[in-house]
XYZ file of C-alpha atoms in Angstrom:
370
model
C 99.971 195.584 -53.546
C 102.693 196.861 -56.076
C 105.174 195.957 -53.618
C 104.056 193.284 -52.372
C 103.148 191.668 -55.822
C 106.596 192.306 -56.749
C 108.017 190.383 -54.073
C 106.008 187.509 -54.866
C 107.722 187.807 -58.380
C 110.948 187.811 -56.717
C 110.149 185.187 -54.280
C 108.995 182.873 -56.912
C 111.801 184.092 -59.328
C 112.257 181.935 -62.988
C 109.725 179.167 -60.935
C 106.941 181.367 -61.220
C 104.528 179.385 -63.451
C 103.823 179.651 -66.773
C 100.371 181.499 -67.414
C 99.422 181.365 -63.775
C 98.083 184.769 -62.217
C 98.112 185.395 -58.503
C 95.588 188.475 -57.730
C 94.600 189.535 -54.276
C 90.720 190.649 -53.709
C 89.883 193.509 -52.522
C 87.807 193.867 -49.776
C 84.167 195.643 -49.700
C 84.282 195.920 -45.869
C 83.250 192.524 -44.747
C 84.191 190.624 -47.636
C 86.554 188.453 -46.315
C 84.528 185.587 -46.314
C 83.763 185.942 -50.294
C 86.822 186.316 -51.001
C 88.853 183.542 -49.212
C 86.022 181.178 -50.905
C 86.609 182.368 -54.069
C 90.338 182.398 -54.054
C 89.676 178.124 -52.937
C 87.498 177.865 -56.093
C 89.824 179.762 -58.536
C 92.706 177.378 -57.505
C 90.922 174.066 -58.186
C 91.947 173.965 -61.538
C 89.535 171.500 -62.965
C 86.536 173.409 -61.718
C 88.498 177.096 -62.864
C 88.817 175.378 -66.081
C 85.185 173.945 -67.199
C 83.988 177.373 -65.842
C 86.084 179.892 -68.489
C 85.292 177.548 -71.253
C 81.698 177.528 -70.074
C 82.019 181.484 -70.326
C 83.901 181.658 -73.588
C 81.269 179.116 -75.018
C 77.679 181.517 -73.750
C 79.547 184.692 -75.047
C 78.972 183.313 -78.499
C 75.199 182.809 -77.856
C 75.217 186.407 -77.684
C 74.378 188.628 -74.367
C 73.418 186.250 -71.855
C 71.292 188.051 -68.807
C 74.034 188.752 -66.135
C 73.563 186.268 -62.739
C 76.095 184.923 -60.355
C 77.616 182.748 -62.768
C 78.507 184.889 -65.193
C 79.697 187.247 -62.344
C 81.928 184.461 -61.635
C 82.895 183.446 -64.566
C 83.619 186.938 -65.996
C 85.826 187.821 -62.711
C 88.123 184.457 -63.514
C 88.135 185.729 -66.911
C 89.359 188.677 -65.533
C 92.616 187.122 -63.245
C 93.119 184.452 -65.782
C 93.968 187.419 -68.689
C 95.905 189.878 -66.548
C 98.871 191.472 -68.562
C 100.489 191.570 -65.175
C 101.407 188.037 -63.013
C 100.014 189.541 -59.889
C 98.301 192.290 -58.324
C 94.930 193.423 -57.166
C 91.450 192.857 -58.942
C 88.044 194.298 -57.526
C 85.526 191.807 -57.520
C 82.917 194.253 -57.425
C 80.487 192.876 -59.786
C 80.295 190.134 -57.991
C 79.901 191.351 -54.595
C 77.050 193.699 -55.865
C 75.305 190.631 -57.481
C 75.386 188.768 -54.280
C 74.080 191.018 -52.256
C 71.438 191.782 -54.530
C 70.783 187.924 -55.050
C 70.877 187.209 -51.524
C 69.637 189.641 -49.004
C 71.587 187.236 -46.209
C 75.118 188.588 -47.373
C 73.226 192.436 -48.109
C 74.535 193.970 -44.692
C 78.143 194.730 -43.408
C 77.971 191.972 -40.783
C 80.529 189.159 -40.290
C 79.434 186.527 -42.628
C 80.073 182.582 -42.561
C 81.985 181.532 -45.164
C 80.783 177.780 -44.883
C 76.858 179.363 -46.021
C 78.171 181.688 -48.216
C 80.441 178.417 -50.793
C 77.117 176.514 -50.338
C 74.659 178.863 -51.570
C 77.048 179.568 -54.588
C 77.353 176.123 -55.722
C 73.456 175.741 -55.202
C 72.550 178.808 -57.423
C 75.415 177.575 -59.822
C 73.811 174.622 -60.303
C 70.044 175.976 -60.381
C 71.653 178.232 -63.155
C 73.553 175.441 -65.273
C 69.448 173.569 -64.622
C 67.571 176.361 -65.835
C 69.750 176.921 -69.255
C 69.333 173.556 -70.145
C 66.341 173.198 -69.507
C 65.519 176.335 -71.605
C 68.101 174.633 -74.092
C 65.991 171.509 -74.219
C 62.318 173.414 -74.225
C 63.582 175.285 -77.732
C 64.587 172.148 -79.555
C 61.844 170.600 -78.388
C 59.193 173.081 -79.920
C 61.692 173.907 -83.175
C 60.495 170.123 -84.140
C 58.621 169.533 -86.699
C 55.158 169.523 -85.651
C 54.193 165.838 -87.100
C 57.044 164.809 -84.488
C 55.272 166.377 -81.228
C 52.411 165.190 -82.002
C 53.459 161.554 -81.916
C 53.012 160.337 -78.879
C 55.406 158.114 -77.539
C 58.276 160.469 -78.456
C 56.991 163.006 -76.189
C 56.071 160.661 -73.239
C 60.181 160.058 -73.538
C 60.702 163.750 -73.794
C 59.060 163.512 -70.697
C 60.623 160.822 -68.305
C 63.924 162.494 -69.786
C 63.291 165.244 -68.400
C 62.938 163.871 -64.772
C 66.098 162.700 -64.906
C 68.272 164.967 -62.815
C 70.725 166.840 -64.735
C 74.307 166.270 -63.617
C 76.598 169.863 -64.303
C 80.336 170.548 -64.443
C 79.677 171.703 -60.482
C 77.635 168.112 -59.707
C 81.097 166.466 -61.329
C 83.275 168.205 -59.646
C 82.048 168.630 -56.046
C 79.146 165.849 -56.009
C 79.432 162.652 -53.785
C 76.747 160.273 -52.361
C 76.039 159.749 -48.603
C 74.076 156.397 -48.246
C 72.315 156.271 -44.601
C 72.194 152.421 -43.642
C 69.655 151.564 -41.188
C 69.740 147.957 -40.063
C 66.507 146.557 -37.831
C 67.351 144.642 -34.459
C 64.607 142.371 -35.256
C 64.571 141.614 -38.405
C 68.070 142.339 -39.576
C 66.814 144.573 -42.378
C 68.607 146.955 -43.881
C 67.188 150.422 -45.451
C 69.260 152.480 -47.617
C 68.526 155.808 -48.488
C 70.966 157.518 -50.906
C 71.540 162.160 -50.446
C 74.053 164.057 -51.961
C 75.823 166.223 -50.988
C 78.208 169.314 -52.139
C 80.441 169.002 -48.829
C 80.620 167.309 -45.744
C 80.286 169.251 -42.101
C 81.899 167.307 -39.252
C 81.525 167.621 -36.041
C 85.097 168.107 -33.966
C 86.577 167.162 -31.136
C 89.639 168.737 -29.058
C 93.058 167.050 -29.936
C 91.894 165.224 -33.050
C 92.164 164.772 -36.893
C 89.839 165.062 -40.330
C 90.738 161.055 -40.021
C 89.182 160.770 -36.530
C 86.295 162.929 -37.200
C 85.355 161.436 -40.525
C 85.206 157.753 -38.669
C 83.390 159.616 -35.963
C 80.699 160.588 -39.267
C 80.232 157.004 -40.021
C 79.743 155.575 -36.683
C 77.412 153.271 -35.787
C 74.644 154.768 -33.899
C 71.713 152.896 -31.497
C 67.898 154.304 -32.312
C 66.032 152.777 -29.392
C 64.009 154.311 -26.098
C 62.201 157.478 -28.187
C 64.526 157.209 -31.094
C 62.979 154.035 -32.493
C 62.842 153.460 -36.449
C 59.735 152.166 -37.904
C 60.565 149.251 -39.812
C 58.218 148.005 -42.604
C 58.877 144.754 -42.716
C 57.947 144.659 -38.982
C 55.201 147.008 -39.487
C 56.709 148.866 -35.675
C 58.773 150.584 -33.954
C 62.196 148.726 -33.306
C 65.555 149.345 -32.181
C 67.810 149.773 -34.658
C 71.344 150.410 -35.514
C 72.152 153.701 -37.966
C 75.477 154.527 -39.865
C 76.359 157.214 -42.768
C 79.057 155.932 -45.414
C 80.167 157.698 -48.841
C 78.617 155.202 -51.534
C 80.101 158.236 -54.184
C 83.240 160.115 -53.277
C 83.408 163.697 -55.501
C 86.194 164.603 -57.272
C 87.007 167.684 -55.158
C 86.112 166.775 -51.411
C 85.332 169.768 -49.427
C 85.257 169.256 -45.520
C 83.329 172.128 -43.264
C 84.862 171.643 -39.794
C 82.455 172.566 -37.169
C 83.812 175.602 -35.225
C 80.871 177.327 -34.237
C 78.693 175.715 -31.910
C 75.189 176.723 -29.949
C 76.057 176.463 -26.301
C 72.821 176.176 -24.397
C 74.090 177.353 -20.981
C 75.704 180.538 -22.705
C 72.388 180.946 -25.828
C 74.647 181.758 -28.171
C 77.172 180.448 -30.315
C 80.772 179.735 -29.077
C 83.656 179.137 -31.663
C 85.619 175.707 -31.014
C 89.684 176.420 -31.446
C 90.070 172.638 -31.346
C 93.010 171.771 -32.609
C 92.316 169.074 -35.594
C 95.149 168.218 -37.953
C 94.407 168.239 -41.448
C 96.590 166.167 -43.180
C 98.665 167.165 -46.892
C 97.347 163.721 -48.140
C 94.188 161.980 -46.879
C 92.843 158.826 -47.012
C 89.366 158.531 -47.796
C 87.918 154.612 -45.887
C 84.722 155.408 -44.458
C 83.328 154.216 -48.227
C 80.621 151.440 -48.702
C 83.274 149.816 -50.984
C 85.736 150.120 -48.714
C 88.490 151.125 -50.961
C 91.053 153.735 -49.728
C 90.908 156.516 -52.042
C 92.832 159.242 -51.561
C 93.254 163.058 -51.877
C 95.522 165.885 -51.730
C 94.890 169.257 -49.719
C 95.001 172.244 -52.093
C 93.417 174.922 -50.012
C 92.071 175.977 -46.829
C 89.933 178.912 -45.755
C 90.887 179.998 -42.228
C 88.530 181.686 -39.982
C 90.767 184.341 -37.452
C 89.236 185.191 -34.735
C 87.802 184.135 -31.404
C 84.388 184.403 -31.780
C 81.559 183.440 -34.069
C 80.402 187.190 -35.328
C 83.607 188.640 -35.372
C 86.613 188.113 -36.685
C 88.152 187.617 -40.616
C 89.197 185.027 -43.682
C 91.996 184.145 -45.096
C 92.579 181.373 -47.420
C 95.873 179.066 -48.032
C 96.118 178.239 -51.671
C 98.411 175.222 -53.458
C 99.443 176.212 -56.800
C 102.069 174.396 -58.671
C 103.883 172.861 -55.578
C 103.953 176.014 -54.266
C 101.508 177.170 -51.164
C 100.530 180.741 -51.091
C 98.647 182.740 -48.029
C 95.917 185.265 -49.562
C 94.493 188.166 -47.376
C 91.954 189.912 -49.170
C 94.675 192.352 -51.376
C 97.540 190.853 -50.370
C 99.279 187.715 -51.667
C 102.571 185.610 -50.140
C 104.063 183.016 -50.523
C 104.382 180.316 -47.473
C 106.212 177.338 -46.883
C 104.129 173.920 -46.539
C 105.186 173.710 -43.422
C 103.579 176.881 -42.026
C 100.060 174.695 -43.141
C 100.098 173.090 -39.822
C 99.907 176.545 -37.896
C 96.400 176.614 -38.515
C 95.331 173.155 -37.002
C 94.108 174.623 -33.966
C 94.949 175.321 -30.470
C 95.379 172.246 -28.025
C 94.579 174.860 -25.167
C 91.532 176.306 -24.992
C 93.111 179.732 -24.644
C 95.434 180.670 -26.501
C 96.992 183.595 -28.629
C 96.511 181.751 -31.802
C 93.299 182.342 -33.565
C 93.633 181.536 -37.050
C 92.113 178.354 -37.550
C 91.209 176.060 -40.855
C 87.601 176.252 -41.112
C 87.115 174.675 -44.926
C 89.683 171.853 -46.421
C 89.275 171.591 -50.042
C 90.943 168.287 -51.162
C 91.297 167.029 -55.007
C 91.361 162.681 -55.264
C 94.630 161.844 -56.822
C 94.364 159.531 -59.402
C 91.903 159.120 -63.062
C 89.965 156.646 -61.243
C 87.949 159.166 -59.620
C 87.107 161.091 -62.952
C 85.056 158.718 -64.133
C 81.416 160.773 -64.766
C-alpha cells in the first residue's frame, strides 16, 4: 500500500484534509464484505464521531469487557490517530470478535454485506441497552434505602424503565415506517408504527432509488384470501394497504435488492438491474409530505455475477472528494465514475460491479432534531 498510499498523497496534494486518515483494510480471506461496511460507517462522520467520544468516555470507567463495540470503537481509534495520512490497518480484532460473536460470519464463505451492517447495528444497540441499563440498576440500589422503599418512586422507576431507550445508533440511523391500512367498508384506517435501521427495496430493470421508493409506498388491494380483519366491522374486508416514512433518520441507508430466490432455478439469482442512484435525493414518500432531502456519501458495491461468489468494494465521500476502497487499497475517483456502478441495462453484460447499499446523510439541521 506504500505506493499506493503515497499516490493518494500526491493525488490529493495541499487539498488533502486536515486530520482526515484514509486506511485500507486488510482482508482475512473473505472479508470483503466487513470491510466495505465498515469503511461506509467510518465515513459518516456524525456516527464516527459520537462513537470515539463514546470510547474515550468508557476508557475512564476503567477496563470495560471487550464486545463488538469496543472492537469498533477501538479500530476507529486506531485510523483516526495514525501518525501517517494513509496506509493499511488490520482489523483483526474485530474480525476475530465477529466470528466468535456470530457463528453466521465464522466460515470462509462469501458473506452478504446487507446481514452483516444489520446485525452490527442490532448488537450495537443491544450493547449501548445493556450498559444503561446496568448504569441505571447501580444508581438505583446506591439509594438510600428509605427512598426504595417508598413506593411510588419505584413504581416510576418502573414505567421508566419500559420506555425504550433511544442510543447515538437509534439517532443516527432510526426512522419510522407507519403501515396504513384503510377498510373498504368502513373507511377505517389502522396505523401501526415499526422502525427500522434501513430500508430494502425491491428493484426493477431500468429504474431509480426514486422509482423504487414510490414503488415501497404503493397502494396495495388485500381482498380474495388476502382480506384484513377489521374491528370495527368485526370481518374480513377488502382493504387498501400502503407503507410511508412517518420518521425519516438522519443517515438513510437503502439495501437494493440484488439477490433474488428464483423458483424455476431454487436458488438465488443476482439482479444487475441497472437503478440510478442519485448524488442528491429527495425523500416524498413521507406521511407529512414534505420533501426532505439527502446527500449520497457512500456506497458498498457487490462485484460479481452471482449471489455466493463474488467481492466488496465500497465508494466513500470525504470532504468533496470521492474515494474507491478495496480491502488494502485506497484511490481516489472522480464523482463522475459514481454512476458506473448503477447497473447494467442488459442483462449480460461485462460489468459486474454494482451498488448494493446507498448510505445517504439529510442535508439540513431540521433533521437533527432528537
Amino acid at each position: 500500500m506504500g505506493a499506493a498510499g503515497s499516490k493518494l498523497e500526491k493525488a490529493l496534494g495541499d487539498q488533502f484534509p486536515e486530520g482526515e486518515r484514509y486506511f485500507g483494510l486488510e482482508n482475512f480471506g473473505n472479508t470483503c464484505y466487513c470491510n466495505s461496511v465498515l469503511q461506509a460507517l467510518y465515513f459518516c462522520a456524525p456516527f464516527r464521531e459520537q462513537l470515539l467520544e463514546y470510547y474515550a468516555n468508557s476508557k475512564n470507567i476503567g477496563d470495560a469487557e471487550e464486545n463488538l463495540l469496543t472492537c469498533l470503537a477501538d479500530l476507529f481509534t486506531q485510523i483516526s490517530s495514525q501518525k501517517k495520512k494513509t496506509g493499511v490497518i488490520a482489523p483483526k480484532r474485530f474480525v476475530q470478535r465477529l466470528k466468535k460473536q456470530n457463528e453466521l460470519f465464522r466460515s470462509y464463505m462469501h458473506q452478504d454485506a446487507h446481514e452483516f451492517l444489520n446485525f452490527l447495528l442490532n448488537e450495537l444497540v443491544d450493547i449501548l441497552e445493556k450498559e444503561a441499563q446496568a448504569v441505571k440498576s447501580e444508581t438505583e440500589t446506591s439509594s438510600p434505602p428509605e427512598k426504595t422503599a417508598n413506593g411510588p418512586k419505584h413504581a416510576q422507576a418502573n414505567g421508566v424503565s419500559k420506555e425504550p431507550l433511544v442510543t447515538w445508533v437509534h439517532k443516527n440511523f432510526q426512522g419510522i415506517l407507519t403501515n396504513e391500512t384503510r377498510c373498504l367498508q368502513c373507511e377505517t384506517v389502522t396505523a401501526r408504527d415499526e422502525t427500522f435501521f434501513d430500508l430494502s427495496l425491491d428493484i426493477e430493470q431500468n429504474s431509480s432509488i426514486t422509482s423504487c421508493l414510490k414503488n415501497f409506498s404503493s397502494t396495495e388491494t388485500l381482498n380474495a384470501e388476502d382480506k384484513f380483519f377489521c374491528d370495527k366491522c368485526c370481518s374480513l374486508q377488502e382493504a387498501q394497504k400502503r407503507m410511508k416514512i412517518k420518521k425519516p433518520p438522519h443517515i438513510l441507508v437503502i439495501h437494493l435488492k440484488r439477490f433474488k430466490y428464483i423458483e424455476q432455478l431454487g436458488r438465488y439469482k443476482k439482479l444487475s438491474y441497472r437503478v440510478v442512484f442519485p448524488l442528491e435525493l429527495k425523500l416524498s414518500n413521507t406521511v407529512e409530505d414534505a420533501d426532505i432531502e439527502y446527500s449520497l456519501f457512500a456506497v458498498v458495491v457487490h462485484v460479481g455475477s452471482g449471489p455466493n461468489h463474488g467481492h466488496y468494494v465500497s465508494l466513500v465521500k470525504s470532504h468533496n472528494h470521492w474515494l474507491f476502497f478495496d480491502d488494502e487499497n485506497v484511490e481516489m475517483i472522480d464523482e463522475s465514475a459514481v454512476q458506473t456502478f448503477f447497473g447494467s441495462a442488459q442483462e449480460y453484460s461485462s460489468n459486474t460491479d454494482h451498488g448494493y447499499i446507498l448510505f445517504y446523510e439529510s442535508i439540513g439541521a431540521s433533521n437533527n432534531k432528537s
